[in-house]
Structure formats: C-alpha cells, structure tokens
Amino acid sequence: MELSVIILAAGQGKRMNSDLPKVLQPLAGRPLLSHVLATAAALKPAQICVVYGHGGDSVQQAFADDGLLWALQAEQLGTGHAVQQALPLLAQANLALVLCGDVPLIQPDALQALVKAAGPDKLALLTAELDDSTGYGRIVRDAHGHVASIVEERDATVDQRAILEINTGLMVAPVPLLQGWLSQVKADNAQGEFYLTDVIALAAASGHTVTAVQATAAAEVLGINDRSQLAVAEGIYRARVAEALMQQGARLADPARLDVRGELRCGRDVFIDINAVFEGQVELGDGVHIGPNACIRDAVIGAGTQVHPNCVIEEARIGELCQIGPFARMRPGVHLEERAKLGNFVELKKSHVGAGSKVNHLSYVGDTTLGEGVNIGAGTITCNYDGANKYPTVIGDGAFIGSGVQLVAPVEIGAGATIGAGSVISKAAPAGELTVGRAKQVTISGWQRPVKKK
Ligand code: UD1
Ligand code: CA
C-alpha cells in the first residue's frame, strides 16, 4: 500500500508560553516542523498533509514551497479531530502515517519499521518504555499482553499512571479504517477533546490487529511541550551531530559544546575547540583548526587553515593554510586566497585578499581587492562609504601600506607601492613608489604647557 503522511501541527503549544506557534519553535536553528517534514520526506510518501491551525498563516508561509497538502483545523478540538481534517485530502487506498509536529527527533528507520507493521486491516502504534512516563498517554495491555487502549495521564487511574510504556503519538492505519474509528470517538474525557488515542480501543474492540512497535531509542520519541523539553531535544540533537562528526574523523574538544544549526562537513583531522556555533552550510578542509568561541555561517575553509579564538565568519571562502584571528570578523562576501593572514580586531567585508597577504591588527577593509603579498599596517582602514554610496579600493601585488593609513575610496594603490604611516590617500598611488600624505612634522621650541588658573 502507498503511504500518506499526516503531520499534526495545529496546536498552540500553551506550555511554551510563547507568541510563536509551537511547531515553529527552533531546534538546531530551524522549526520543529521542518525536522518532522525532512524525516517524512525521507520515506518518499505519496502525500504529506500538514494539519495547521494556531498561527496558521505563519506556519504555512514557513513551508510554502514544499509541495505539501494543508488541512485547516480552525478550532483545536483534539488530536483525533485534527486527523479527521486531513483524511478527506488523502488517497483512500493508502496507509496513513500520523506524525506529530512536536516529536521532531524521530528517524526514518523507526518509521519504516512502524509502517511495515501496519497493513490493510492492521494498525501499528509506536510505543516506548521510559524510566519516567509523566505527561504521556499510557499503553494499557490486556491479560494476554495485547494492546487494549491508550489512557491519557489526566484520565488515568493511579495504577495506570504507573505504566512505563507510553504512546509516542505516532501510528499507522489504512485511511478508511481510521476514518471509521474516528467517527465514533467522543470527547468525554478530562480535556473535553477528541483524542486520536481512542481509536486504539475501537480498533482492538472491532477485532483488528493492533501492533505496538517499541521504539529502540527513547530519545527519538521525546514530545516537546515546553521549553525545558525543547532544551533536552537540543541536547539530544547536539549529541547526535557530534557523534557523526567524530565518526567521520573530527576531533571535538567537548561534544557538548558544539552547535550545528545547518550542515557541517569536515575533512580528516579537523579539530574544533569549545563553544563553536556553525550555521547554514559550512565545510572545513582537512586539518582545519577551529579555536574556541567561533561563530561560522555559510563558509568554506581550506585545508590546514587555523581559526584562532573568538572569530565571527559569515559567507566567506577561505583558502588553505590561512591564519585568522584571534578576534577577527568576516562579514559577508570575503574571499581569502591561500596563506592569507587576518589578525586581531580586523573586520573585512566584501573583499578579495590575495595569496600570502596580511591584515594583522585593528583594520577595517571593505569593498577591496588586495593582490598577493600585500601588507596592511596596524590601524589602517578603507574609507569605503561617503554616507550615501560605497566605493572600491584596489591594492596591487606586494604593496606595503604603513600603519594608521586611511584609504579614501575609490582609490588604487599600485603594485609594490609603499604608503607612509599615517597617510590619508585619496588619489591613486603609483606602483613601486613611496607615497606619503600627511602633514609635515614640526617642533615649536620653547612652547609652554598652560597652567591652571588659580
Ligand atoms: C499526545 C497524545 C499522548 C502522547 C503524546 C506524545 C493524544 C490525545 N495524546 O499528547 O498520548 O503520549 O502526544 O507526545 O493524542 N494537535 C493538533 N490539534 C489539536 C490538538 C493537538 O494539531 O487539536 C497537535 C499538536 O500541535 C501536537 C500534537 O497534535 O503537534 C500533539 O498534541 P499535544 O497537545 O502536544 O498532545 P500531548 O498532550 O503531548
Ligand atoms: Ca505533545
């Protein structure tokens, strides 16, 4: 049978105490729902239908281009009611896999096993044995050990609350059977809601096979209702990513102090020190060394490059064997060729730095093309902005710019030129020559400092 996926995402998430709908709360930098969607897509189902409601527009907008079916649940009358909104949109001959937007860590393998256990007259339910089942629906089994029903915590007796096998919220059943059972579900429970979980007792009572598939990893089925559970999920995700990186050959100073909010690819023998945050797509070549407190977004860093402590790098292409930082900042659009050096308190923006060039201390370089083997002295800056427009600076190969120079763009420094310290350069400086643009030094002999009036 073909598969249709229903993702429940209409709830407000009251326990989050947030203006953001629960399924848009970020885990590893992207909405909870996007994790579930990615896992659902891995199963290559015929259809994916998202049930939305609370904060509906923002949820739909966040996933507008994903080719999804959308079912509106205008009033959140319970998980059973939510599934009912989706069923009319699904192919009647299909199996429906119900996923929850707030169970984001589930993996395709677990879902595949669950789907296998369902069939034309069978329902399969994903359960888990937890050390602490607080907050979840409990699985009630009959004398033969068969699943008889699910009871929500609020409706459970003291004995039922002691049950450690829980409902993960995920199940698979044929669309028409689900439809039939749901039409019989009543809202006669503590919350006055139509519970999806009530279909289990109806299925069992009507003689259908209910198979409980137990999740092998309890961490995968964590339901996120509040921010504390969100932080736990972040920790599980972090550990998962760190483990994969280490298996691929990266050395991590502390797997618990590395956040990947996107995709990080590492070559061999990469070292990542503590408190690194990677966002977007980041690629680290063989032997790259990332110092502590790095924030790196959308960057490719070449083999053997060292990023010293406390650097911020965004949208950059960095060649091999470069030295960066400590305390360097690359704003978007920087390309460093091999062996370039950026030192401390240096800010670069939209610039190309040729091989072996150095910008070592306290500089701002923006909209600039640096040739090879250029040296920029301490405190030198490009004045690329006149308050209205931005202008380029071009510096030729082998130029030596002294300390404290202001390069007023648009301006061009010829290859091999030398610029005297403290110069303000607003006209082209010729290649191979020394150019100095500063007031002549004078000494006023016999000058007296003023004294304080009595
Ligand atoms: C639910 C299950 C519980 C299970 C737990 C697993 C029910 C009645 N209970 O409880 O057995 O152990 O998940 O995490 O199913 N939603 C809607 N529309 C609604 C209500 C909810 O779309 O009217 C969505 C929510 O956005 C959420 C999911 O359904 O993604 C689950 O709802 P939630 O209120 O979090 O249910 P739990 O109390 O966690
Ligand atoms: Ca939940």
Short mmCIF file of C-alpha atoms and ligand atoms in Angstrom, two decimals:
data_model
loop_
_atom_site.label_atom_id
_atom_site.label_comp_id
_atom_site.label_asym_id
_atom_site.label_seq_id
_atom_site.Cartn_x
_atom_site.Cartn_y
_atom_site.Cartn_z
CA MET A 1 0.00 0.00 0.00
CA GLU A 2 1.15 3.52 -0.69
CA LEU A 3 1.82 5.87 2.15
CA SER A 4 0.25 9.21 3.07
CA VAL A 5 1.74 11.16 5.95
CA ILE A 6 -0.32 13.37 8.27
CA ILE A 7 1.62 15.81 10.45
CA LEU A 8 -0.29 17.29 13.39
CA ALA A 9 0.77 20.89 13.76
CA ALA A 10 -2.32 22.86 14.73
CA GLY A 11 -1.75 23.13 18.46
CA GLN A 12 -0.80 26.40 20.09
CA GLY A 13 1.70 24.90 22.49
CA LYS A 14 0.29 26.63 25.57
CA ARG A 15 3.04 25.22 27.76
CA MET A 16 5.68 27.09 25.70
CA ASN A 17 4.36 30.47 26.88
CA SER A 18 5.37 31.95 23.56
CA ASP A 19 3.90 34.05 20.75
CA LEU A 20 5.47 31.68 18.24
CA PRO A 21 3.35 28.61 17.35
CA LYS A 22 4.90 25.51 18.87
CA VAL A 23 5.85 23.82 15.60
CA LEU A 24 7.83 26.94 14.59
CA GLN A 25 9.95 26.90 17.76
CA PRO A 26 13.54 26.40 16.65
CA LEU A 27 15.52 23.22 17.22
CA ALA A 28 19.08 23.43 15.90
CA GLY A 29 18.16 26.70 14.22
CA ARG A 30 15.10 25.53 12.27
CA PRO A 31 11.45 24.97 13.14
CA LEU A 32 10.40 21.75 14.86
CA LEU A 33 8.10 21.10 11.92
CA SER A 34 10.97 21.23 9.43
CA HIS A 35 12.67 18.32 11.23
CA VAL A 36 9.50 16.25 11.00
CA LEU A 37 8.99 17.19 7.35
CA ALA A 38 12.54 16.16 6.46
CA THR A 39 12.09 12.79 8.15
CA ALA A 40 8.70 12.31 6.48
CA ALA A 41 10.18 13.15 3.08
CA ALA A 42 12.88 10.51 3.59
CA LEU A 43 10.12 7.88 3.45
CA LYS A 44 9.17 9.10 -0.05
CA PRO A 45 5.43 9.05 0.70
CA ALA A 46 2.79 9.70 -1.94
CA GLN A 47 1.37 12.61 0.07
CA ILE A 48 2.30 14.75 3.06
CA CYS A 49 -0.54 16.67 4.68
CA VAL A 50 0.07 19.18 7.45
CA VAL A 51 -2.82 19.93 9.81
CA TYR A 52 -2.43 23.56 10.77
CA GLY A 53 -4.49 25.93 12.82
CA HIS A 54 -2.95 28.01 15.54
CA GLY A 55 -0.73 30.68 13.99
CA GLY A 56 -1.79 29.12 10.70
CA ASP A 57 -0.57 31.71 8.25
CA SER A 58 2.92 31.85 9.67
CA VAL A 59 3.15 28.06 9.67
CA GLN A 60 2.01 27.84 6.05
CA GLN A 61 4.30 30.68 4.98
CA ALA A 62 7.31 29.00 6.54
CA PHE A 63 6.83 25.95 4.31
CA ALA A 64 5.11 27.49 1.29
CA ASP A 65 7.39 25.94 -1.35
CA ASP A 66 7.45 22.39 -0.05
CA GLY A 67 4.64 20.88 -2.18
CA LEU A 68 2.57 19.96 0.88
CA LEU A 69 -1.14 19.43 1.36
CA TRP A 70 -2.63 21.68 4.02
CA ALA A 71 -5.67 20.87 6.15
CA LEU A 72 -7.04 23.65 8.32
CA GLN A 73 -8.19 22.78 11.81
CA ALA A 74 -9.84 26.06 12.70
CA GLU A 75 -10.56 25.05 16.29
CA GLN A 76 -8.20 22.77 18.17
CA LEU A 77 -10.64 20.15 19.37
CA GLY A 78 -8.05 17.43 19.87
CA THR A 79 -5.65 15.15 18.02
CA GLY A 80 -8.46 12.90 16.72
CA HIS A 81 -10.32 15.89 15.32
CA ALA A 82 -7.04 17.09 13.76
CA VAL A 83 -6.55 13.80 11.90
CA GLN A 84 -10.17 13.98 10.70
CA GLN A 85 -9.40 17.28 8.95
CA ALA A 86 -6.64 15.62 6.92
CA LEU A 87 -8.29 12.35 5.92
CA PRO A 88 -10.57 13.74 3.16
CA LEU A 89 -7.45 15.03 1.36
CA LEU A 90 -5.78 11.63 1.31
CA ALA A 91 -5.99 8.78 -1.20
CA GLN A 92 -8.50 6.28 0.23
CA ALA A 93 -6.38 3.25 -0.72
CA ASN A 94 -3.37 4.47 1.25
CA LEU A 95 -1.92 3.81 4.67
CA ALA A 96 -1.93 6.96 6.81
CA LEU A 97 1.12 7.56 8.97
CA VAL A 98 0.35 10.08 11.71
CA LEU A 99 3.32 12.14 12.90
CA CYS A 100 3.38 14.95 15.45
CA GLY A 101 4.95 18.31 14.77
CA ASP A 102 6.21 18.27 18.34
CA VAL A 103 8.03 14.92 18.11
CA PRO A 104 10.93 16.12 15.95
CA LEU A 105 13.77 13.69 16.64
CA ILE A 106 12.14 10.59 15.17
CA GLN A 107 14.28 8.92 12.49
CA PRO A 108 13.25 7.29 9.19
CA ASP A 109 14.34 3.79 10.33
CA ALA A 110 11.89 3.80 13.22
CA LEU A 111 9.08 4.97 10.95
CA GLN A 112 9.88 2.37 8.31
CA ALA A 113 9.61 -0.37 10.94
CA LEU A 114 6.27 1.08 12.04
CA VAL A 115 4.87 1.23 8.51
CA LYS A 116 5.94 -2.39 7.93
CA ALA A 117 3.87 -3.48 10.94
CA ALA A 118 0.67 -1.96 9.52
CA GLY A 119 -1.47 -3.39 6.73
CA PRO A 120 -4.90 -3.38 5.06
CA ASP A 121 -6.62 -4.47 8.29
CA LYS A 122 -3.91 -3.68 10.84
CA LEU A 123 -2.99 -0.66 12.92
CA ALA A 124 0.57 -0.15 14.13
CA LEU A 125 1.41 2.06 17.06
CA LEU A 126 4.84 3.33 18.07
CA THR A 127 5.35 2.99 21.81
CA ALA A 128 8.35 3.39 24.11
CA GLU A 129 9.39 2.20 27.55
CA LEU A 130 10.53 5.21 29.57
CA ASP A 131 12.08 5.47 33.03
CA ASP A 132 9.58 8.24 33.70
CA SER A 133 6.32 8.24 31.74
CA THR A 134 4.99 11.51 33.18
CA GLY A 135 2.96 13.57 30.72
CA TYR A 136 2.45 10.86 28.09
CA GLY A 137 -0.51 8.65 27.24
CA ARG A 138 -0.04 5.19 28.83
CA ILE A 139 -0.37 1.93 26.92
CA VAL A 140 -2.89 -0.38 28.58
CA ARG A 141 -2.49 -4.07 27.71
CA ASP A 142 -4.95 -6.91 28.34
CA ALA A 143 -4.28 -10.17 30.19
CA HIS A 144 -2.68 -11.62 27.02
CA GLY A 145 -0.34 -8.68 26.68
CA HIS A 146 -2.21 -7.26 23.68
CA VAL A 147 -2.67 -3.50 23.44
CA ALA A 148 -6.21 -2.71 24.60
CA SER A 149 -6.26 1.07 24.83
CA ILE A 150 -4.35 4.26 25.49
CA VAL A 151 -5.23 6.34 28.50
CA GLU A 152 -4.12 9.95 28.79
CA GLU A 153 -2.40 10.95 32.01
CA ARG A 154 -5.24 13.23 33.05
CA ASP A 155 -7.76 10.41 32.64
CA ALA A 156 -5.61 7.67 34.14
CA THR A 157 -6.08 5.85 37.42
CA VAL A 158 -3.19 5.71 39.90
CA ASP A 159 -2.36 2.18 38.68
CA GLN A 160 -2.42 3.24 35.04
CA ARG A 161 -0.11 6.16 35.79
CA ALA A 162 2.49 3.69 37.00
CA ILE A 163 2.67 2.16 33.49
CA LEU A 164 6.01 2.99 31.87
CA GLU A 165 5.08 2.08 28.30
CA ILE A 166 3.92 5.26 26.58
CA ASN A 167 2.24 6.38 23.38
CA THR A 168 4.69 8.28 21.20
CA GLY A 169 1.75 9.82 19.31
CA LEU A 170 2.81 8.14 16.06
CA MET A 171 0.70 5.46 14.38
CA VAL A 172 -0.12 3.92 11.00
CA ALA A 173 -3.52 2.64 9.77
CA PRO A 174 -5.43 2.43 6.50
CA VAL A 175 -7.22 5.70 5.69
CA PRO A 176 -10.80 4.25 5.62
CA LEU A 177 -10.39 2.34 8.90
CA LEU A 178 -9.04 5.44 10.62
CA GLN A 179 -11.96 7.40 9.25
CA GLY A 180 -14.45 4.86 10.62
CA TRP A 181 -12.93 4.70 14.09
CA LEU A 182 -12.57 8.47 14.38
CA SER A 183 -16.25 8.97 13.58
CA GLN A 184 -17.02 7.01 16.76
CA VAL A 185 -14.63 8.93 19.05
CA LYS A 186 -16.30 11.07 21.75
CA ALA A 187 -14.92 13.97 23.73
CA ASP A 188 -15.88 12.50 27.11
CA ASN A 189 -12.54 12.95 28.85
CA ALA A 190 -10.77 15.32 31.23
CA GLN A 191 -9.85 17.76 28.45
CA GLY A 192 -13.16 17.55 26.54
CA GLU A 193 -11.20 16.78 23.35
CA PHE A 194 -11.49 14.24 20.55
CA TYR A 195 -8.48 12.04 21.21
CA LEU A 196 -6.74 10.20 18.40
CA THR A 197 -5.62 7.74 21.06
CA ASP A 198 -9.21 6.48 21.46
CA VAL A 199 -9.01 4.73 18.07
CA ILE A 200 -6.79 2.09 19.69
CA ALA A 201 -9.57 0.74 21.90
CA LEU A 202 -12.03 0.93 18.96
CA ALA A 203 -9.63 -0.96 16.69
CA ALA A 204 -8.98 -3.62 19.31
CA ALA A 205 -12.69 -3.98 20.13
CA SER A 206 -13.59 -4.44 16.46
CA GLY A 207 -11.12 -7.32 16.19
CA HIS A 208 -8.41 -5.55 14.20
CA THR A 209 -4.81 -6.30 14.96
CA VAL A 210 -3.10 -3.53 16.91
CA THR A 211 0.65 -3.98 16.86
CA ALA A 212 2.78 -1.99 19.25
CA VAL A 213 6.22 -1.38 17.79
CA GLN A 214 8.59 -0.34 20.54
CA ALA A 215 10.99 2.46 19.72
CA THR A 216 14.59 1.34 20.18
CA ALA A 217 15.80 4.83 21.11
CA ALA A 218 13.68 6.66 23.68
CA ALA A 219 15.46 9.89 22.72
CA GLU A 220 13.81 9.79 19.28
CA VAL A 221 10.28 9.95 20.60
CA LEU A 222 10.62 12.86 23.00
CA GLY A 223 7.50 15.01 22.76
CA ILE A 224 8.16 18.72 23.13
CA ASN A 225 5.54 20.59 25.11
CA ASP A 226 7.63 23.16 26.99
CA ARG A 227 10.95 24.94 26.73
CA SER A 228 12.64 22.59 29.12
CA GLN A 229 11.84 19.65 26.81
CA LEU A 230 12.99 21.80 23.89
CA ALA A 231 16.39 22.22 25.56
CA VAL A 232 16.56 18.46 26.17
CA ALA A 233 15.83 17.88 22.47
CA GLU A 234 18.55 20.36 21.52
CA GLY A 235 20.98 18.37 23.66
CA ILE A 236 19.98 15.09 22.00
CA TYR A 237 20.35 16.65 18.56
CA ARG A 238 23.72 18.12 19.52
CA ALA A 239 24.99 14.76 20.74
CA ARG A 240 23.78 13.09 17.54
CA VAL A 241 25.59 15.60 15.30
CA ALA A 242 28.75 15.50 17.40
CA GLU A 243 28.82 11.70 17.28
CA ALA A 244 28.51 11.72 13.48
CA LEU A 245 31.31 14.28 13.15
CA MET A 246 33.59 12.25 15.39
CA GLN A 247 32.83 9.08 13.45
CA GLN A 248 33.87 10.94 10.29
CA GLY A 249 37.21 11.81 11.91
CA ALA A 250 36.77 15.22 13.52
CA ARG A 251 38.24 15.81 16.97
CA LEU A 252 35.95 17.78 19.29
CA ALA A 253 37.26 19.36 22.49
CA ASP A 254 33.82 18.81 24.01
CA PRO A 255 30.93 17.26 22.05
CA ALA A 256 28.50 19.02 24.40
CA ARG A 257 29.80 22.46 23.45
CA LEU A 258 29.32 22.44 19.70
CA ASP A 259 26.15 23.58 17.95
CA VAL A 260 25.43 22.87 14.31
CA ARG A 261 22.42 24.79 13.04
CA GLY A 262 22.59 23.64 9.47
CA GLU A 263 25.10 21.32 7.87
CA LEU A 264 28.77 20.95 8.79
CA ARG A 265 31.09 18.86 6.67
CA CYS A 266 34.58 18.12 7.94
CA GLY A 267 37.66 16.70 6.27
CA ARG A 268 40.09 14.46 8.11
CA ASP A 269 41.74 15.52 11.34
CA VAL A 270 39.73 18.67 11.83
CA PHE A 271 39.87 19.99 15.39
CA ILE A 272 37.04 22.04 16.88
CA ASP A 273 37.57 23.66 20.24
CA ILE A 274 34.77 24.53 22.68
CA ASN A 275 31.72 26.76 22.08
CA ALA A 276 31.63 26.68 18.31
CA VAL A 277 28.39 27.57 16.52
CA PHE A 278 28.06 26.60 12.87
CA GLU A 279 25.11 27.85 10.82
CA GLY A 280 23.98 27.25 7.25
CA GLN A 281 26.37 25.26 5.09
CA VAL A 282 29.91 25.05 6.42
CA GLU A 283 32.74 22.99 5.01
CA LEU A 284 36.07 22.53 6.81
CA GLY A 285 39.00 21.08 4.86
CA ASP A 286 41.49 18.51 6.17
CA GLY A 287 43.37 19.58 9.27
CA VAL A 288 41.40 22.80 9.84
CA HIS A 289 41.68 24.04 13.41
CA ILE A 290 38.78 26.00 14.87
CA GLY A 291 39.59 27.85 18.07
CA PRO A 292 37.18 28.44 20.95
CA ASN A 293 34.06 30.65 20.60
CA ALA A 294 33.86 30.58 16.82
CA CYS A 295 30.64 31.60 15.07
CA ILE A 296 30.78 30.43 11.47
CA ARG A 297 27.97 30.67 8.96
CA ASP A 298 27.94 29.62 5.30
CA ALA A 299 31.66 29.27 4.80
CA VAL A 300 34.19 27.05 3.09
CA ILE A 301 37.53 26.87 4.90
CA GLY A 302 40.51 25.33 3.14
CA ALA A 303 42.82 22.61 4.43
CA GLY A 304 45.28 23.50 7.17
CA THR A 305 43.73 26.87 7.95
CA GLN A 306 43.72 27.93 11.59
CA VAL A 307 40.92 29.98 13.06
CA HIS A 308 42.14 31.33 16.39
CA PRO A 309 39.81 32.11 19.33
CA ASN A 310 36.73 34.35 19.13
CA CYS A 311 36.24 34.78 15.39
CA VAL A 312 32.98 35.53 13.56
CA ILE A 313 32.85 34.39 9.95
CA GLU A 314 29.84 34.80 7.61
CA GLU A 315 29.54 33.91 3.92
CA ALA A 316 33.25 33.51 3.33
CA ARG A 317 35.56 31.46 1.15
CA ILE A 318 38.85 30.88 2.86
CA GLY A 319 41.81 29.20 1.16
CA GLU A 320 44.32 26.73 2.50
CA LEU A 321 46.85 27.47 5.26
CA CYS A 322 45.35 30.81 6.27
CA GLN A 323 45.65 32.25 9.78
CA ILE A 324 42.59 34.00 11.17
CA GLY A 325 42.14 35.88 14.41
CA PRO A 326 42.02 35.87 17.35
CA PHE A 327 39.06 38.29 17.32
CA ALA A 328 38.68 38.60 13.56
CA ARG A 329 35.35 39.33 11.94
CA MET A 330 34.48 38.50 8.36
CA ARG A 331 31.23 39.98 7.16
CA PRO A 332 29.61 38.54 4.04
CA GLY A 333 31.49 38.39 0.76
CA VAL A 334 35.08 37.76 1.79
CA HIS A 335 37.39 35.55 -0.21
CA LEU A 336 40.84 34.81 1.20
CA GLU A 337 43.38 33.10 -1.01
CA GLU A 338 45.85 30.62 0.45
CA ARG A 339 48.24 31.65 3.26
CA ALA A 340 46.47 34.95 3.88
CA LYS A 341 46.58 36.26 7.45
CA LEU A 342 43.94 38.23 9.31
CA GLY A 343 44.96 39.25 12.77
CA ASN A 344 43.19 40.58 15.83
CA PHE A 345 40.41 43.15 15.74
CA VAL A 346 40.29 43.10 11.98
CA GLU A 347 36.99 43.46 10.13
CA LEU A 348 36.66 42.51 6.48
CA LYS A 349 33.66 42.92 4.24
CA LYS A 350 33.12 42.09 0.56
CA SER A 351 36.82 41.85 -0.16
CA HIS A 352 39.23 39.63 -2.00
CA VAL A 353 42.56 39.01 -0.32
CA GLY A 354 45.34 37.59 -2.48
CA ALA A 355 47.67 34.76 -1.51
CA GLY A 356 50.00 35.47 1.40
CA SER A 357 48.60 38.94 2.09
CA LYS A 358 48.39 40.13 5.68
CA VAL A 359 45.98 42.37 7.55
CA ASN A 360 47.25 41.82 11.02
CA HIS A 361 45.96 44.36 13.51
CA LEU A 362 42.97 46.67 14.09
CA SER A 363 41.92 47.24 10.48
CA TYR A 364 38.72 47.71 8.53
CA VAL A 365 38.88 46.54 4.93
CA GLY A 366 35.70 46.79 2.87
CA ASP A 367 34.92 46.57 -0.87
CA THR A 368 38.58 45.97 -1.51
CA THR A 369 40.66 43.86 -3.83
CA LEU A 370 44.06 43.04 -2.38
CA GLY A 371 46.70 41.46 -4.61
CA GLU A 372 49.21 38.89 -3.45
CA GLY A 373 51.80 39.51 -0.75
CA VAL A 374 50.26 42.79 0.38
CA ASN A 375 50.90 44.02 3.90
CA ILE A 376 48.38 46.27 5.62
CA GLY A 377 49.75 48.02 8.69
CA ALA A 378 48.13 48.26 12.11
CA GLY A 379 45.11 50.52 12.32
CA THR A 380 44.83 51.08 8.58
CA ILE A 381 41.30 51.36 7.22
CA THR A 382 39.49 51.74 3.95
CA CYS A 383 37.05 54.68 3.87
CA ASN A 384 34.63 52.95 1.51
CA TYR A 385 31.45 54.88 2.32
CA ASP A 386 30.73 58.57 1.83
CA GLY A 387 27.44 58.44 3.69
CA ALA A 388 25.48 57.68 0.53
CA ASN A 389 27.47 55.34 -1.71
CA LYS A 390 30.15 52.71 -1.36
CA TYR A 391 33.34 52.72 -3.43
CA PRO A 392 36.06 50.19 -4.17
CA THR A 393 39.71 50.11 -3.20
CA VAL A 394 42.27 48.22 -5.28
CA ILE A 395 45.69 47.36 -3.91
CA GLY A 396 48.30 45.80 -6.19
CA ASP A 397 50.62 42.85 -5.52
CA GLY A 398 53.35 43.38 -2.99
CA ALA A 399 52.14 46.82 -1.85
CA PHE A 400 53.09 47.83 1.68
CA ILE A 401 50.60 50.07 3.46
CA GLY A 402 52.02 51.59 6.62
CA SER A 403 50.19 51.84 9.93
CA GLY A 404 47.27 54.18 10.52
CA VAL A 405 46.59 54.87 6.84
CA GLN A 406 43.17 55.94 5.57
CA LEU A 407 42.48 54.83 2.03
CA VAL A 408 39.68 57.06 0.77
CA ALA A 409 37.81 55.10 -1.91
CA PRO A 410 37.58 54.97 -4.83
CA VAL A 411 41.34 54.67 -4.83
CA GLU A 412 44.03 52.49 -6.33
CA ILE A 413 47.42 51.58 -4.90
CA GLY A 414 49.90 50.31 -7.49
CA ALA A 415 51.83 47.06 -7.21
CA GLY A 416 54.88 47.30 -4.97
CA ALA A 417 53.88 50.79 -3.77
CA THR A 418 54.72 51.87 -0.24
CA ILE A 419 52.38 54.16 1.70
CA GLY A 420 53.84 56.06 4.63
CA ALA A 421 52.28 55.59 8.05
CA GLY A 422 49.51 57.99 8.96
CA SER A 423 48.75 58.95 5.36
CA VAL A 424 45.33 59.87 4.05
CA ILE A 425 45.32 58.57 0.47
CA SER A 426 42.54 59.81 -1.79
CA LYS A 427 44.35 59.74 -5.16
CA ALA A 428 45.99 56.84 -6.97
CA ALA A 429 49.41 55.93 -5.55
CA PRO A 430 51.83 54.82 -8.28
CA ALA A 431 53.40 51.40 -8.42
CA GLY A 432 56.82 50.92 -6.88
CA GLU A 433 57.00 54.40 -5.29
CA LEU A 434 56.73 55.73 -1.75
CA THR A 435 53.65 57.91 -1.30
CA VAL A 436 53.12 59.90 1.89
CA GLY A 437 50.08 62.04 2.53
CA ARG A 438 50.40 63.57 5.96
CA ALA A 439 51.22 66.94 7.50
CA LYS A 440 54.94 67.63 7.92
CA GLN A 441 56.23 67.17 11.46
CA VAL A 442 57.17 70.45 13.16
CA THR A 443 58.65 71.22 16.56
CA ILE A 444 57.72 74.50 18.34
CA SER A 445 60.72 75.04 20.53
CA GLY A 446 60.26 76.64 23.91
CA TRP A 447 56.47 76.05 23.91
CA GLN A 448 55.00 76.01 27.43
CA ARG A 449 52.06 73.97 28.63
CA PRO A 450 49.21 76.09 30.01
CA VAL A 451 48.92 76.22 33.78
CA LYS A 452 45.71 76.03 35.76
CA LYS A 453 44.20 79.42 36.72
CA LYS A 454 44.00 80.00 40.48
C1 UD1 B 1 -0.26 13.39 22.75
C2 UD1 B 1 -1.02 12.09 22.91
C3 UD1 B 1 -0.32 11.26 24.01
C4 UD1 B 1 1.11 11.02 23.64
C5 UD1 B 1 1.84 12.33 23.33
C6 UD1 B 1 3.20 12.02 22.72
C7 UD1 B 1 -3.38 12.46 22.42
C8 UD1 B 1 -4.73 12.72 22.98
N1 UD1 B 1 -2.39 12.36 23.30
O1 UD1 B 1 -0.35 14.10 23.96
O2 UD1 B 1 -0.99 10.02 24.16
O3 UD1 B 1 1.78 10.35 24.69
O4 UD1 B 1 1.10 13.12 22.38
O5 UD1 B 1 3.98 13.18 22.55
O6 UD1 B 1 -3.25 12.31 21.21
N2 UD1 B 1 -2.65 18.98 17.80
C9 UD1 B 1 -3.44 19.45 16.77
N3 UD1 B 1 -4.74 19.76 17.00
C10 UD1 B 1 -5.30 19.63 18.22
C11 UD1 B 1 -4.51 19.14 19.28
C12 UD1 B 1 -3.19 18.83 19.03
O7 UD1 B 1 -2.96 19.60 15.64
O8 UD1 B 1 -6.49 19.92 18.34
C13 UD1 B 1 -1.24 18.65 17.52
C14 UD1 B 1 -0.27 19.47 18.32
O9 UD1 B 1 0.12 20.61 17.57
C15 UD1 B 1 0.88 18.50 18.53
C16 UD1 B 1 0.24 17.14 18.52
O10 UD1 B 1 -1.02 17.31 17.91
O11 UD1 B 1 1.83 18.57 17.47
C17 UD1 B 1 0.06 16.56 19.92
O12 UD1 B 1 -0.72 17.43 20.70
P1 UD1 B 1 -0.38 17.74 22.22
O13 UD1 B 1 -1.41 18.66 22.74
O14 UD1 B 1 1.02 18.14 22.37
O15 UD1 B 1 -0.64 16.29 22.86
P2 UD1 B 1 0.04 15.67 24.13
O16 UD1 B 1 -0.64 16.15 25.34
O17 UD1 B 1 1.51 15.81 24.07
CA CA B 2 2.88 16.90 22.77
#
